[in-house]
Short mmCIF file of C-alpha atoms in Angstrom, two decimals:
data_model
loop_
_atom_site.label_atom_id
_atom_site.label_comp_id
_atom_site.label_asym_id
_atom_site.label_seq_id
_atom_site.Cartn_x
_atom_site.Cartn_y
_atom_site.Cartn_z
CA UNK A 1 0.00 0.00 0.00
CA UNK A 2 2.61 2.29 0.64
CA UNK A 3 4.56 1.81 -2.39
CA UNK A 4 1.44 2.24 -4.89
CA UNK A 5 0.69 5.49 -2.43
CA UNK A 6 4.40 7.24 -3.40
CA UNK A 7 4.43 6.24 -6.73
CA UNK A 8 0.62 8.27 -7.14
CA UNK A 9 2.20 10.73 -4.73
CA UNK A 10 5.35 11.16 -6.92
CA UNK A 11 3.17 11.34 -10.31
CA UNK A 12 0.27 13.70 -9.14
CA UNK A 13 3.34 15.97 -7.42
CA UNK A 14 4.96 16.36 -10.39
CA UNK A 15 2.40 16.95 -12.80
CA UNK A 16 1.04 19.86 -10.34
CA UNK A 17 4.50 21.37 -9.93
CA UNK A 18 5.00 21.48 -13.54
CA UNK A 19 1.74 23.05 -14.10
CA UNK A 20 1.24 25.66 -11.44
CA UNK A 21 -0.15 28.97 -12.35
CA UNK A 22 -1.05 32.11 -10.08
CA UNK A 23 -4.58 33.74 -9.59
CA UNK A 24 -4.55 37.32 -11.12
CA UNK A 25 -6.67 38.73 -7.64
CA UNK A 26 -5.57 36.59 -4.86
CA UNK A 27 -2.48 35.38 -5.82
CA UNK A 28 -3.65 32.07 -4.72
CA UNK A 29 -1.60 29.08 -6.60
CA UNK A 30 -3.32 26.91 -9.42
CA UNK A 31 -3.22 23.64 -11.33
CA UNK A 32 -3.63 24.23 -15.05
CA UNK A 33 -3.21 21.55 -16.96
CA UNK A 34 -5.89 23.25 -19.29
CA UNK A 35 -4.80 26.41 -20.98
CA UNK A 36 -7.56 29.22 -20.46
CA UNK A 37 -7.64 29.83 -24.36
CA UNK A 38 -8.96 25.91 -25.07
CA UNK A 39 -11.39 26.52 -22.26
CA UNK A 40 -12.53 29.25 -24.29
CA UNK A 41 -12.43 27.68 -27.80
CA UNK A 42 -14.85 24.64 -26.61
CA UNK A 43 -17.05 26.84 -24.38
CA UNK A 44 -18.22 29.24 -27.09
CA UNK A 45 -19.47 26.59 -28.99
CA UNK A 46 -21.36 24.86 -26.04
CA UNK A 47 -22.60 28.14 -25.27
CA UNK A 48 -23.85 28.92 -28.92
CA UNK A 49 -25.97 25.58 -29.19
CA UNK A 50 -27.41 26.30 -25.87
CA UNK A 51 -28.59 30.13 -27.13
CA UNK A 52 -29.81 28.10 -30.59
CA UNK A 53 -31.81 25.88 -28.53
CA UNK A 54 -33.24 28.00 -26.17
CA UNK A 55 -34.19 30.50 -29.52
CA UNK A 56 -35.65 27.79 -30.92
CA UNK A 57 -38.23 26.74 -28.02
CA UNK A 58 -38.96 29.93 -27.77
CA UNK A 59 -37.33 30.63 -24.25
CA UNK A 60 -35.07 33.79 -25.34
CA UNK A 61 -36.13 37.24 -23.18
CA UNK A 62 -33.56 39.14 -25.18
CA UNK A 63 -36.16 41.40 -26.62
CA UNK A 64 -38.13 41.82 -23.27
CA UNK A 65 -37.69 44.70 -20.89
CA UNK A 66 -35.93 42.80 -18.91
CA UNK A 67 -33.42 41.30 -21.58
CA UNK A 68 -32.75 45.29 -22.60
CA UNK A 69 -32.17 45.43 -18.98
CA UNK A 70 -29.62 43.27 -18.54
CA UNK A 71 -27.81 43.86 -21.65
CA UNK A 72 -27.36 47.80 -20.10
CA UNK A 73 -25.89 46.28 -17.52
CA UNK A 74 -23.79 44.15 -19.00
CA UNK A 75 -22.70 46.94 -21.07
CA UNK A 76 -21.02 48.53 -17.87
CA UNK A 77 -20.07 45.54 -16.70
CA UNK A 78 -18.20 44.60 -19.41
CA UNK A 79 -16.71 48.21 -19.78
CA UNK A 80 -15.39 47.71 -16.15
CA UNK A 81 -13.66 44.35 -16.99
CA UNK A 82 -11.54 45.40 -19.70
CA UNK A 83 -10.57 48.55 -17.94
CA UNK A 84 -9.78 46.26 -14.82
CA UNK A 85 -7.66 44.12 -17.14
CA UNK A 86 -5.69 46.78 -18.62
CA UNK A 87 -4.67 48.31 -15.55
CA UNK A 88 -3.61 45.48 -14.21
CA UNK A 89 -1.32 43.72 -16.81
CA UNK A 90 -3.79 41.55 -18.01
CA UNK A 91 -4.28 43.13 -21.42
CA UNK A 92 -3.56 39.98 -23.37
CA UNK A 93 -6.66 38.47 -22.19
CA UNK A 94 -9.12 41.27 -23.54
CA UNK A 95 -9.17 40.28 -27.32
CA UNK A 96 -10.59 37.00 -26.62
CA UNK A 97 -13.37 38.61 -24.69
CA UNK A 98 -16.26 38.40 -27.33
CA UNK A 99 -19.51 39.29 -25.20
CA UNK A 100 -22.45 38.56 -25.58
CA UNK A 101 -25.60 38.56 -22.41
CA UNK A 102 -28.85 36.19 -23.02
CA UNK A 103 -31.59 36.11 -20.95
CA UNK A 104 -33.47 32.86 -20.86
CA UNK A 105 -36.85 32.04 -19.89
CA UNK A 106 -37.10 29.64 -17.02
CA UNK A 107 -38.07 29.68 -13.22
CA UNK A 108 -34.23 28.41 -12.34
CA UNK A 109 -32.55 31.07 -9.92
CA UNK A 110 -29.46 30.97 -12.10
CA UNK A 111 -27.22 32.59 -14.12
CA UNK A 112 -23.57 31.83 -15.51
CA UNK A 113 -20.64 32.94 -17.36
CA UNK A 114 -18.27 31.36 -20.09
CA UNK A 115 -14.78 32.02 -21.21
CA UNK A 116 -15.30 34.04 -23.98
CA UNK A 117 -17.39 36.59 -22.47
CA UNK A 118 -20.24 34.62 -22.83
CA UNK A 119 -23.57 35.29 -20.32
CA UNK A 120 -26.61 33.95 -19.36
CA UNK A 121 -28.95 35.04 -16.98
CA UNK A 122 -32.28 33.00 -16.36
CA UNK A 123 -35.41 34.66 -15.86
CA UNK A 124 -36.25 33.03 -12.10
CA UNK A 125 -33.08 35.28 -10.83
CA UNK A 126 -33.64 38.67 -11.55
CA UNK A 127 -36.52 38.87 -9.03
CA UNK A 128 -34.31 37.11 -6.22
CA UNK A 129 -31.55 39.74 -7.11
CA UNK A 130 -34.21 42.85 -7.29
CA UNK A 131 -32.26 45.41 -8.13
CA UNK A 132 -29.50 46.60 -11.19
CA UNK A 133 -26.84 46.81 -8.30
CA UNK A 134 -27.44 42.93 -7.14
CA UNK A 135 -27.62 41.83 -11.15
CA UNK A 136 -24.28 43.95 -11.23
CA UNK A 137 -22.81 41.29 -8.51
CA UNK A 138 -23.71 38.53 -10.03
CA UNK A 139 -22.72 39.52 -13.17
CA UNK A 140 -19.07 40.38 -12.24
CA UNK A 141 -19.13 37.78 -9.90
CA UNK A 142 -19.86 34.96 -12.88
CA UNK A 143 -17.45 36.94 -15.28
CA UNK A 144 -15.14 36.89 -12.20
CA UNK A 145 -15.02 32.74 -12.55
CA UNK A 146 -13.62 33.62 -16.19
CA UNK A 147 -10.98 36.36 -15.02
CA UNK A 148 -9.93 34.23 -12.32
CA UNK A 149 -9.34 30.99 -14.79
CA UNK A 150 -11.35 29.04 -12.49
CA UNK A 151 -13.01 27.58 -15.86
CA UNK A 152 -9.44 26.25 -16.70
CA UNK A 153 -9.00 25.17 -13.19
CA UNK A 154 -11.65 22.85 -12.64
CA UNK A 155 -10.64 21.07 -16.08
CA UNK A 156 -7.47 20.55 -14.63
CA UNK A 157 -8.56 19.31 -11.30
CA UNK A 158 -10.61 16.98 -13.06
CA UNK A 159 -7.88 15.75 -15.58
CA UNK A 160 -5.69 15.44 -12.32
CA UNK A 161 -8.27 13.15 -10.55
CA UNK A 162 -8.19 10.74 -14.26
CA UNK A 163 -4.73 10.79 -13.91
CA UNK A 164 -4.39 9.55 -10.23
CA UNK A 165 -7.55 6.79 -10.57
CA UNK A 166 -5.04 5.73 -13.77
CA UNK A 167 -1.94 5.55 -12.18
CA UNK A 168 -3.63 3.82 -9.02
CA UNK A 169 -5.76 1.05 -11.41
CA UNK A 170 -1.94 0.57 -13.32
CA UNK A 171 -0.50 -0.50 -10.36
CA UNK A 172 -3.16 -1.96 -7.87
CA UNK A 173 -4.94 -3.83 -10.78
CA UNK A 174 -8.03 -1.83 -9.70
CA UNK A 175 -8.37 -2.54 -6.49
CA UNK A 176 -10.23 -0.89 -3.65
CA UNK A 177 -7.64 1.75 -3.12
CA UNK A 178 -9.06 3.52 -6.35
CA UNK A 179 -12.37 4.69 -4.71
CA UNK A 180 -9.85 5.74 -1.24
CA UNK A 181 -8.55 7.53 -3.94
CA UNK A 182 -11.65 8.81 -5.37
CA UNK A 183 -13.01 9.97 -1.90
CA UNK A 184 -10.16 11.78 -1.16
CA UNK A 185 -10.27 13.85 -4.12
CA UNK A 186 -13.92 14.76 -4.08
CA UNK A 187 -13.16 15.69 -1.08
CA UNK A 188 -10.07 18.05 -2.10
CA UNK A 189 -11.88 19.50 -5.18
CA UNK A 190 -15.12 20.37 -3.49
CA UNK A 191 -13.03 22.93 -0.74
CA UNK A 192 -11.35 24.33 -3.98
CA UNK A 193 -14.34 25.31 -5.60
CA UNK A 194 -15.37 27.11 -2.35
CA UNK A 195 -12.26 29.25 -2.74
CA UNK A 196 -13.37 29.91 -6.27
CA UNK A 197 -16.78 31.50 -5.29
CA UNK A 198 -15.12 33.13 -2.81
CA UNK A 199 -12.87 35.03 -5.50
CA UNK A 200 -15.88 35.37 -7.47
CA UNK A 201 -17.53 37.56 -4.76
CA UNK A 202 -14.32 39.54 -4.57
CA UNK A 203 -14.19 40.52 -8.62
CA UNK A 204 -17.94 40.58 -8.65
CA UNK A 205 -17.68 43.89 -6.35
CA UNK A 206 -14.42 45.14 -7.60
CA UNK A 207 -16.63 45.41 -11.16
CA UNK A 208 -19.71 46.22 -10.29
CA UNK A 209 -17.88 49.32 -8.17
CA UNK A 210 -15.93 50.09 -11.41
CA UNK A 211 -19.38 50.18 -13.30
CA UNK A 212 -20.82 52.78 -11.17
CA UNK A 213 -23.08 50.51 -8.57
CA UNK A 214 -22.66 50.50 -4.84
CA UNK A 215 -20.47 47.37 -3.66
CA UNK A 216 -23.23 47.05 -0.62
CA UNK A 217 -25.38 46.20 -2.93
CA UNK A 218 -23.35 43.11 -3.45
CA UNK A 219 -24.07 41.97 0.45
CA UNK A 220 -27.43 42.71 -0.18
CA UNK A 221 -28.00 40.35 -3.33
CA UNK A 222 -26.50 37.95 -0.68
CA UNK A 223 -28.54 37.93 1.63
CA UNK A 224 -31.78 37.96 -0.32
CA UNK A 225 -29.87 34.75 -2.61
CA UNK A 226 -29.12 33.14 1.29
CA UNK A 227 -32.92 33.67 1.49
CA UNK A 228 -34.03 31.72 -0.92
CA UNK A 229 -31.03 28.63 0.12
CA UNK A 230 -33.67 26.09 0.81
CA UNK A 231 -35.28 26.45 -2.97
CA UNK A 232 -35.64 23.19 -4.91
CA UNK A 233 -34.75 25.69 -8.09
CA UNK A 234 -31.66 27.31 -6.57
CA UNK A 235 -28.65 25.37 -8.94
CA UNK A 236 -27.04 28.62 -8.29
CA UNK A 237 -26.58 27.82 -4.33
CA UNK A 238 -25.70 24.49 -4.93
CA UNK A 239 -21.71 24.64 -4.97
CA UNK A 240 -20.81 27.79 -2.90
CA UNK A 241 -20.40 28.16 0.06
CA UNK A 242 -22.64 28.47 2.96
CA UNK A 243 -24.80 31.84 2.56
CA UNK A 244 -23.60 33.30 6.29
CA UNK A 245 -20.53 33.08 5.50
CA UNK A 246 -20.34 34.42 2.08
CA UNK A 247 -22.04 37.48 3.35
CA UNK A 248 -19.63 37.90 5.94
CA UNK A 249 -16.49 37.44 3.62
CA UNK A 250 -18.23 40.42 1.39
CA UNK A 251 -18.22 42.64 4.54
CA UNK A 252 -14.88 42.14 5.58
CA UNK A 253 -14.19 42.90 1.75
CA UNK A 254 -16.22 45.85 1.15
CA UNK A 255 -13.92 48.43 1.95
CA UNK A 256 -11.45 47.25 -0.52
CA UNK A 257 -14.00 47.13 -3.15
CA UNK A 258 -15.04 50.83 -1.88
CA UNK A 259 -11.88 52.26 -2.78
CA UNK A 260 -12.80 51.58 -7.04
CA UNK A 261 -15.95 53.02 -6.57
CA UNK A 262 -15.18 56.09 -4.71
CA UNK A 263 -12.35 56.45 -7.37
CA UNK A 264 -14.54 56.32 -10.17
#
């Protein structure tokens, strides 16, 4: 057991050492394995046949109030992200930054963001986030998920885990190690994407203060999302972390994210 446990050691080490990158806010340390740009490539398309399908039942708000609405926003929004990205060497990352904002027709309370610059929004959301301030924060906080590479990251962590449950069937014959293994790994990659989210929250205030709308609002669209926690139709809730302390993370950050909108 030990042996097969050094030589997975040894071949998940080096594969992460070799392919360690640094996130642009938070200087937090990540596995890519997956470039950001093929993210990107495959996305777009899985984003466009989504948009064609949802045109073609019908289910596309774009045209609504509401779908004028957000694309207003999402005008700022986007404004604020590029300027955020050329003032803080990340220039290079602008030109692949085609946007585009959807609104969809559905009762989910969700909305989501693809490399790319691609946006959705559903319908069920926008009265859970009320105001153009909390759509704002969820916006930047989706578009933050992009920024951050966290698209590119959670390929990786998932190529990592098929690399380890290889390695370990290779040299165990498949034995019950594998799911030890397995566990262990769920396990490690569910705490990571809580650090994602809460990275998320950080750019989704930083833009939504560079667009002109109070970061407060942010802890606001919180709480009123924390509200609505025990909802059957809440995907959005389903992966961060725990409402309370979300809300209290935003606090503690708000008077860093103060400081771009009082400079505006």
């Amino acid at each position: 057991m030990k042996k097969y446990s050094k030589i997975l050691f040894l071949v998940t080490a080096t594969t992460m050492l070799s392919s360690c990158a640094v996130a642009p806010l938070t200087g937090r340390r990540q596995l890519k394995l997956v470039s950001d740009e093929s993210v990107a490539e495959s996305s777009v398309s899985t984003y466009r046949q989504l948009i064609q399908q949802a045109g073609a039942k019908g289910l596309l708000a774009n045209n609504t109030a509401e779908g004028q609405r957000l694309r207003r926003i999402g005008g700022k929004i986007s404004t604020a992200v590029e300027k955020y990205l050329n003032e803080n060497g990340m220039s290079n990352k602008v030109s692949s930054l085609q946007w585009e904002f959807n609104l969809i027709k559905t009762n989910e309370i969700n909305a989501f963001a693809m490399p790319g610059g691609k946006i959705a929004f559903y319908t069920g959301i926008l009265p859970v986030l009320n105001t153009d301030g909390g759509i704002a924060f969820v916006m930047g906080h989706e578009i933050g998920h992009v920024i951050g590479g966290h698209h590119a990251e959670a390929s990786s962590n998932k190529a990592l885990a098929g690399i380890a449950a290889t390695v370990t069937d290779a040299v165990t014959g498949g034995n019950a190690v594998s799911s030890i293994v397995s566990g262990g790994l769920s396990i490690t990659l569910l705490k990571f994407n809580r650090t994602q989210e809460y990275e998320a929250d950080k750019y989704g205030m930083i833009f939504m203060a560079m667009a002109g709308y109070n970061p407060n609002e942010a802890i606001t669209a919180l709480e009123r999302m924390d509200s609505m926690a025990g909802s059957s139709r809440s995907d959005i809730l389903s992966t961060h972390p725990s409402g309370k302390n979300r809300i209290e993370a935003a606090r503690k950050f708000l008077p860093e994210a103060m400081k771009y909108y009082n400079a505006r």
